[in-house]
């Protein structure tokens, strides 16, 4: 009886003969045979490129509210020369800007405008053209010569600028000292022949400021080196360095105009 029960249990636990044969004929697949489970690469979000405003867009057109200003905006954007092929570069054909009293609006630096800004001012009727270049520019509706000298119709006072301090630059420093060496007094016609010197050398914690920097020729600068003036008995300053005013620089600049001036500018600058 017990033997019959054990035989029946063994027979029930054994798989059918056909299934066992199929399992042996088709063993489990290896990891290489399994289908790939890797996920597809995520798509990168494209960076949105913000383009500048075009000339036909509303927000760009709002820069010029009147018809004359819109006309000059079109001219400045795509003018072509009528007397020769090719366009104009921004740095070409600048115009000297005069105040209403027919003096330069500024001597330091000399007041000049690009031809684009000059054309805008002409079409907005805020300036008067006194002289022009031979260069002719044109648009579908306008044809005119590029101005070389313009004068403002309304006087611009210099009070706001006179209250500010001039920038500490090489040219302003040379203007303050009249393009002369503060040690030997020798004048130089070219800026390349001049240098600047720290009265108290930087190696001794001397500051780079109006009160510690003077104009010097190359010979005096080399001779002084990093020494103090009290250690050089025969070397003295002709004038103590100081903070200049815009009025002082403007007055000095009239005596030292730029070397290369257009012939139309000479009568107003010199």
Tab-separated table of C-alpha atoms in Angstrom:
chain	number	residue	atom	x	y	z
A	1	UNK	CA	0.000	0.000	0.000
A	2	UNK	CA	2.745	2.420	0.967
A	3	UNK	CA	4.714	1.476	-2.161
A	4	UNK	CA	1.686	2.236	-4.347
A	5	UNK	CA	1.239	5.674	-2.763
A	6	UNK	CA	4.945	6.591	-3.309
A	7	UNK	CA	4.747	5.504	-6.960
A	8	UNK	CA	1.625	7.631	-7.565
A	9	UNK	CA	3.279	10.715	-5.963
A	10	UNK	CA	6.402	10.341	-8.114
A	11	UNK	CA	4.318	9.985	-11.255
A	12	UNK	CA	2.313	13.157	-10.468
A	13	UNK	CA	5.464	15.263	-9.766
A	14	UNK	CA	7.263	14.270	-13.006
A	15	UNK	CA	6.547	16.488	-16.067
A	16	UNK	CA	4.938	15.001	-19.126
A	17	UNK	CA	7.320	13.248	-21.441
A	18	UNK	CA	6.691	15.619	-24.337
A	19	UNK	CA	7.284	18.728	-22.261
A	20	UNK	CA	10.577	17.441	-20.890
A	21	UNK	CA	11.803	16.620	-24.399
A	22	UNK	CA	10.881	20.150	-25.631
A	23	UNK	CA	12.651	21.747	-22.677
A	24	UNK	CA	15.836	19.857	-23.479
A	25	UNK	CA	15.603	20.708	-27.166
A	26	UNK	CA	15.200	24.468	-26.435
A	27	UNK	CA	17.344	25.436	-23.419
A	28	UNK	CA	16.821	28.868	-21.766
A	29	UNK	CA	18.241	31.739	-23.773
A	30	UNK	CA	21.514	33.300	-22.630
A	31	UNK	CA	21.700	36.997	-21.683
A	32	UNK	CA	23.237	37.763	-25.115
A	33	UNK	CA	20.169	36.296	-26.846
A	34	UNK	CA	17.721	38.360	-24.829
A	35	UNK	CA	16.332	41.472	-26.557
A	36	UNK	CA	18.044	44.732	-25.654
A	37	UNK	CA	16.364	46.529	-22.746
A	38	UNK	CA	18.248	49.867	-23.209
A	39	UNK	CA	16.005	52.905	-23.434
A	40	UNK	CA	16.214	55.238	-26.432
A	41	UNK	CA	18.372	58.337	-25.950
A	42	UNK	CA	16.316	61.314	-24.783
A	43	UNK	CA	15.827	64.055	-27.317
A	44	UNK	CA	17.708	67.242	-26.456
A	45	UNK	CA	15.569	70.319	-26.218
A	46	UNK	CA	16.585	72.881	-28.824
A	47	UNK	CA	17.749	76.188	-27.405
A	48	UNK	CA	15.473	78.990	-28.407
A	49	UNK	CA	17.400	81.648	-30.309
A	50	UNK	CA	16.127	85.164	-29.798
A	51	UNK	CA	16.658	87.120	-32.990
A	52	UNK	CA	17.123	90.892	-32.960
A	53	UNK	CA	14.218	93.046	-33.949
A	54	UNK	CA	13.885	93.562	-37.683
A	55	UNK	CA	13.392	96.968	-39.222
A	56	UNK	CA	9.820	96.102	-40.195
A	57	UNK	CA	8.733	95.099	-36.687
A	58	UNK	CA	6.560	97.423	-34.692
A	59	UNK	CA	8.933	97.803	-31.760
A	60	UNK	CA	11.733	98.767	-34.118
A	61	UNK	CA	9.542	101.256	-35.967
A	62	UNK	CA	8.651	102.950	-32.686
A	63	UNK	CA	12.203	104.283	-32.490
A	64	UNK	CA	11.188	106.890	-35.049
A	65	UNK	CA	7.723	108.340	-34.608
A	66	UNK	CA	7.664	110.958	-37.340
A	67	UNK	CA	7.847	110.335	-41.086
A	68	UNK	CA	11.150	112.163	-41.533
A	69	UNK	CA	12.811	110.060	-38.856
A	70	UNK	CA	11.497	106.866	-40.460
A	71	UNK	CA	12.931	107.990	-43.777
A	72	UNK	CA	16.377	108.590	-42.346
A	73	UNK	CA	16.193	105.273	-40.477
A	74	UNK	CA	15.741	103.582	-43.854
A	75	UNK	CA	18.613	105.603	-45.283
A	76	UNK	CA	20.990	104.744	-42.450
A	77	UNK	CA	20.038	101.070	-42.668
A	78	UNK	CA	20.645	100.619	-46.396
A	79	UNK	CA	22.074	103.633	-48.153
A	80	UNK	CA	24.217	103.117	-51.208
A	81	UNK	CA	26.677	105.547	-52.742
A	82	UNK	CA	25.525	107.080	-55.977
A	83	UNK	CA	28.926	108.051	-57.315
A	84	UNK	CA	30.687	104.713	-56.798
A	85	UNK	CA	29.801	101.118	-56.094
A	86	UNK	CA	29.770	99.597	-52.630
A	87	UNK	CA	28.339	100.624	-49.270
A	88	UNK	CA	29.646	102.917	-46.566
A	89	UNK	CA	31.402	101.797	-43.422
A	90	UNK	CA	30.424	103.322	-40.060
A	91	UNK	CA	33.760	105.090	-39.536
A	92	UNK	CA	33.783	106.872	-42.862
A	93	UNK	CA	32.828	110.515	-43.507
A	94	UNK	CA	32.315	111.839	-39.960
A	95	UNK	CA	30.825	115.294	-39.453
A	96	UNK	CA	32.134	118.019	-37.179
A	97	UNK	CA	29.390	119.079	-34.754
A	98	UNK	CA	29.227	122.747	-33.765
A	99	UNK	CA	27.186	124.286	-31.012
A	100	UNK	CA	24.727	127.054	-31.825
A	101	UNK	CA	27.523	129.604	-31.289
A	102	UNK	CA	29.525	127.974	-34.120
A	103	UNK	CA	32.224	126.569	-31.848
A	104	UNK	CA	32.882	122.830	-31.543
A	105	UNK	CA	30.494	121.141	-29.158
A	106	UNK	CA	33.570	119.622	-27.503
A	107	UNK	CA	37.331	119.806	-27.929
A	108	UNK	CA	38.111	116.869	-25.626
A	109	UNK	CA	37.410	114.751	-27.507
A	110	UNK	CA	36.637	116.649	-30.688
A	111	UNK	CA	32.897	116.503	-31.289
A	112	UNK	CA	32.309	114.422	-34.401
A	113	UNK	CA	29.359	112.258	-35.376
A	114	UNK	CA	29.150	109.271	-37.680
A	115	UNK	CA	27.446	109.782	-41.006
A	116	UNK	CA	24.457	107.732	-39.783
A	117	UNK	CA	23.880	109.945	-36.730
A	118	UNK	CA	24.437	113.033	-38.852
A	119	UNK	CA	21.797	111.971	-41.372
A	120	UNK	CA	19.322	111.279	-38.581
A	121	UNK	CA	19.910	114.749	-37.135
A	122	UNK	CA	19.468	116.354	-40.566
A	123	UNK	CA	16.163	114.641	-41.235
A	124	UNK	CA	14.911	115.446	-37.756
A	125	UNK	CA	15.657	119.111	-38.504
A	126	UNK	CA	17.766	119.701	-35.390
A	127	UNK	CA	20.940	120.763	-37.257
A	128	UNK	CA	21.931	122.936	-40.196
A	129	UNK	CA	24.426	121.703	-42.777
A	130	UNK	CA	27.335	124.098	-43.315
A	131	UNK	CA	29.571	121.970	-45.553
A	132	UNK	CA	29.342	118.616	-47.301
A	133	UNK	CA	31.568	115.922	-48.738
A	134	UNK	CA	31.600	115.052	-52.412
A	135	UNK	CA	30.162	111.657	-51.504
A	136	UNK	CA	26.522	111.295	-52.548
A	137	UNK	CA	24.142	108.833	-50.916
A	138	UNK	CA	20.727	107.855	-52.090
A	139	UNK	CA	17.629	105.886	-51.210
A	140	UNK	CA	14.517	105.243	-53.295
A	141	UNK	CA	13.176	108.668	-52.275
A	142	UNK	CA	16.198	110.758	-51.178
A	143	UNK	CA	19.497	111.722	-52.742
A	144	UNK	CA	21.962	114.074	-51.039
A	145	UNK	CA	25.603	114.695	-50.153
A	146	UNK	CA	27.004	113.569	-46.816
A	147	UNK	CA	27.460	116.558	-44.460
A	148	UNK	CA	30.965	117.322	-43.195
A	149	UNK	CA	30.110	120.224	-40.845
A	150	UNK	CA	26.815	120.699	-39.026
A	151	UNK	CA	25.648	123.215	-36.411
A	152	UNK	CA	22.994	122.642	-33.778
A	153	UNK	CA	19.919	124.841	-34.015
A	154	UNK	CA	19.588	124.949	-30.230
A	155	UNK	CA	22.458	125.884	-27.928
A	156	UNK	CA	23.652	123.145	-25.582
A	157	UNK	CA	25.128	124.497	-22.310
A	158	UNK	CA	28.244	122.898	-20.863
A	159	UNK	CA	27.200	123.241	-17.233
A	160	UNK	CA	26.374	119.565	-16.731
A	161	UNK	CA	29.738	118.399	-18.023
A	162	UNK	CA	31.743	121.065	-16.201
A	163	UNK	CA	30.551	119.644	-12.881
A	164	UNK	CA	31.995	116.196	-13.587
A	165	UNK	CA	35.642	115.267	-13.312
A	166	UNK	CA	37.597	114.587	-16.511
A	167	UNK	CA	38.562	110.993	-17.079
A	168	UNK	CA	42.134	110.055	-16.258
A	169	UNK	CA	43.477	109.226	-19.733
A	170	UNK	CA	46.817	109.640	-21.426
A	171	UNK	CA	45.636	112.399	-23.772
A	172	UNK	CA	43.904	114.319	-20.972
A	173	UNK	CA	47.100	114.095	-18.935
A	174	UNK	CA	49.152	115.479	-21.838
A	175	UNK	CA	46.590	118.244	-22.329
A	176	UNK	CA	46.814	119.239	-18.680
A	177	UNK	CA	50.597	119.549	-18.957
A	178	UNK	CA	50.500	121.211	-22.388
A	179	UNK	CA	52.402	118.342	-24.052
A	180	UNK	CA	55.522	119.338	-22.102
A	181	UNK	CA	57.803	117.360	-19.842
A	182	UNK	CA	57.197	118.480	-16.258
A	183	UNK	CA	60.877	117.904	-15.424
A	184	UNK	CA	62.872	119.556	-18.235
A	185	UNK	CA	60.089	121.603	-19.849
A	186	UNK	CA	60.741	120.260	-23.340
A	187	UNK	CA	57.692	120.280	-25.619
A	188	UNK	CA	56.876	117.432	-27.982
A	189	UNK	CA	54.713	117.627	-31.094
A	190	UNK	CA	53.857	113.918	-31.123
A	191	UNK	CA	52.251	111.915	-28.362
A	192	UNK	CA	54.515	108.960	-29.131
A	193	UNK	CA	57.498	111.002	-27.931
A	194	UNK	CA	55.966	111.492	-24.480
A	195	UNK	CA	55.468	109.179	-21.519
A	196	UNK	CA	53.953	109.577	-18.076
A	197	UNK	CA	55.779	109.174	-14.783
A	198	UNK	CA	54.685	108.505	-11.221
A	199	UNK	CA	56.176	111.173	-8.931
A	200	UNK	CA	56.050	108.664	-6.095
A	201	UNK	CA	56.951	105.400	-7.869
A	202	UNK	CA	54.492	102.540	-7.841
A	203	UNK	CA	57.165	100.400	-6.210
A	204	UNK	CA	56.802	102.754	-3.230
A	205	UNK	CA	52.984	102.514	-3.183
A	206	UNK	CA	52.531	105.548	-5.405
A	207	UNK	CA	48.979	105.976	-6.714
A	208	UNK	CA	47.983	106.296	-10.358
A	209	UNK	CA	46.055	109.532	-10.012
A	210	UNK	CA	46.032	113.102	-11.232
A	211	UNK	CA	47.961	114.212	-8.140
A	212	UNK	CA	50.822	111.714	-8.616
A	213	UNK	CA	51.307	111.355	-12.388
A	214	UNK	CA	52.977	113.898	-14.688
A	215	UNK	CA	53.995	114.084	-18.335
A	216	UNK	CA	57.656	113.254	-18.923
A	217	UNK	CA	59.948	112.861	-21.895
A	218	UNK	CA	61.611	109.529	-22.400
A	219	UNK	CA	65.027	110.774	-21.235
A	220	UNK	CA	63.734	112.204	-17.943
A	221	UNK	CA	61.569	109.169	-17.284
A	222	UNK	CA	64.545	106.868	-17.768
A	223	UNK	CA	66.774	109.046	-15.613
A	224	UNK	CA	64.350	109.243	-12.700
A	225	UNK	CA	63.512	105.558	-12.675
A	226	UNK	CA	61.942	104.420	-9.396
A	227	UNK	CA	63.675	107.048	-7.252
A	228	UNK	CA	62.083	109.888	-5.320
A	229	UNK	CA	62.738	113.466	-6.393
A	230	UNK	CA	64.290	114.243	-3.030
A	231	UNK	CA	67.053	111.812	-3.948
A	232	UNK	CA	67.805	113.664	-7.217
A	233	UNK	CA	68.963	117.219	-6.362
A	234	UNK	CA	69.047	118.575	-9.933
A	235	UNK	CA	65.609	117.230	-10.945
A	236	UNK	CA	62.461	119.110	-9.944
A	237	UNK	CA	58.882	119.512	-11.078
A	238	UNK	CA	58.055	122.695	-12.946
A	239	UNK	CA	54.492	122.539	-11.599
A	240	UNK	CA	52.807	120.327	-9.050
A	241	UNK	CA	50.346	117.811	-10.536
A	242	UNK	CA	46.672	118.560	-9.919
A	243	UNK	CA	43.156	117.532	-10.885
A	244	UNK	CA	42.188	119.541	-14.003
A	245	UNK	CA	38.737	120.810	-14.886
A	246	UNK	CA	36.905	120.390	-18.166
A	247	UNK	CA	37.233	124.122	-18.787
A	248	UNK	CA	41.006	123.893	-18.412
A	249	UNK	CA	41.280	120.930	-20.783
A	250	UNK	CA	39.000	122.548	-23.354
A	251	UNK	CA	41.062	125.747	-23.314
A	252	UNK	CA	44.312	123.809	-23.754
A	253	UNK	CA	42.877	121.592	-26.482
A	254	UNK	CA	42.181	124.626	-28.679
A	255	UNK	CA	45.927	125.177	-28.917
A	256	UNK	CA	46.588	121.501	-29.688
A	257	UNK	CA	44.063	120.413	-32.337
A	258	UNK	CA	44.336	116.975	-33.950
A	259	UNK	CA	46.991	116.738	-36.641
A	260	UNK	CA	44.699	115.384	-39.332
A	261	UNK	CA	41.745	117.695	-39.862
A	262	UNK	CA	39.466	117.826	-42.848
A	263	UNK	CA	39.801	121.052	-44.811
A	264	UNK	CA	36.185	121.948	-43.981
A	265	UNK	CA	36.907	121.722	-40.249
A	266	UNK	CA	39.963	123.974	-40.019
A	267	UNK	CA	38.071	127.284	-39.920
A	268	UNK	CA	35.976	126.086	-36.965
A	269	UNK	CA	38.604	124.220	-34.934
A	270	UNK	CA	41.756	126.356	-35.254
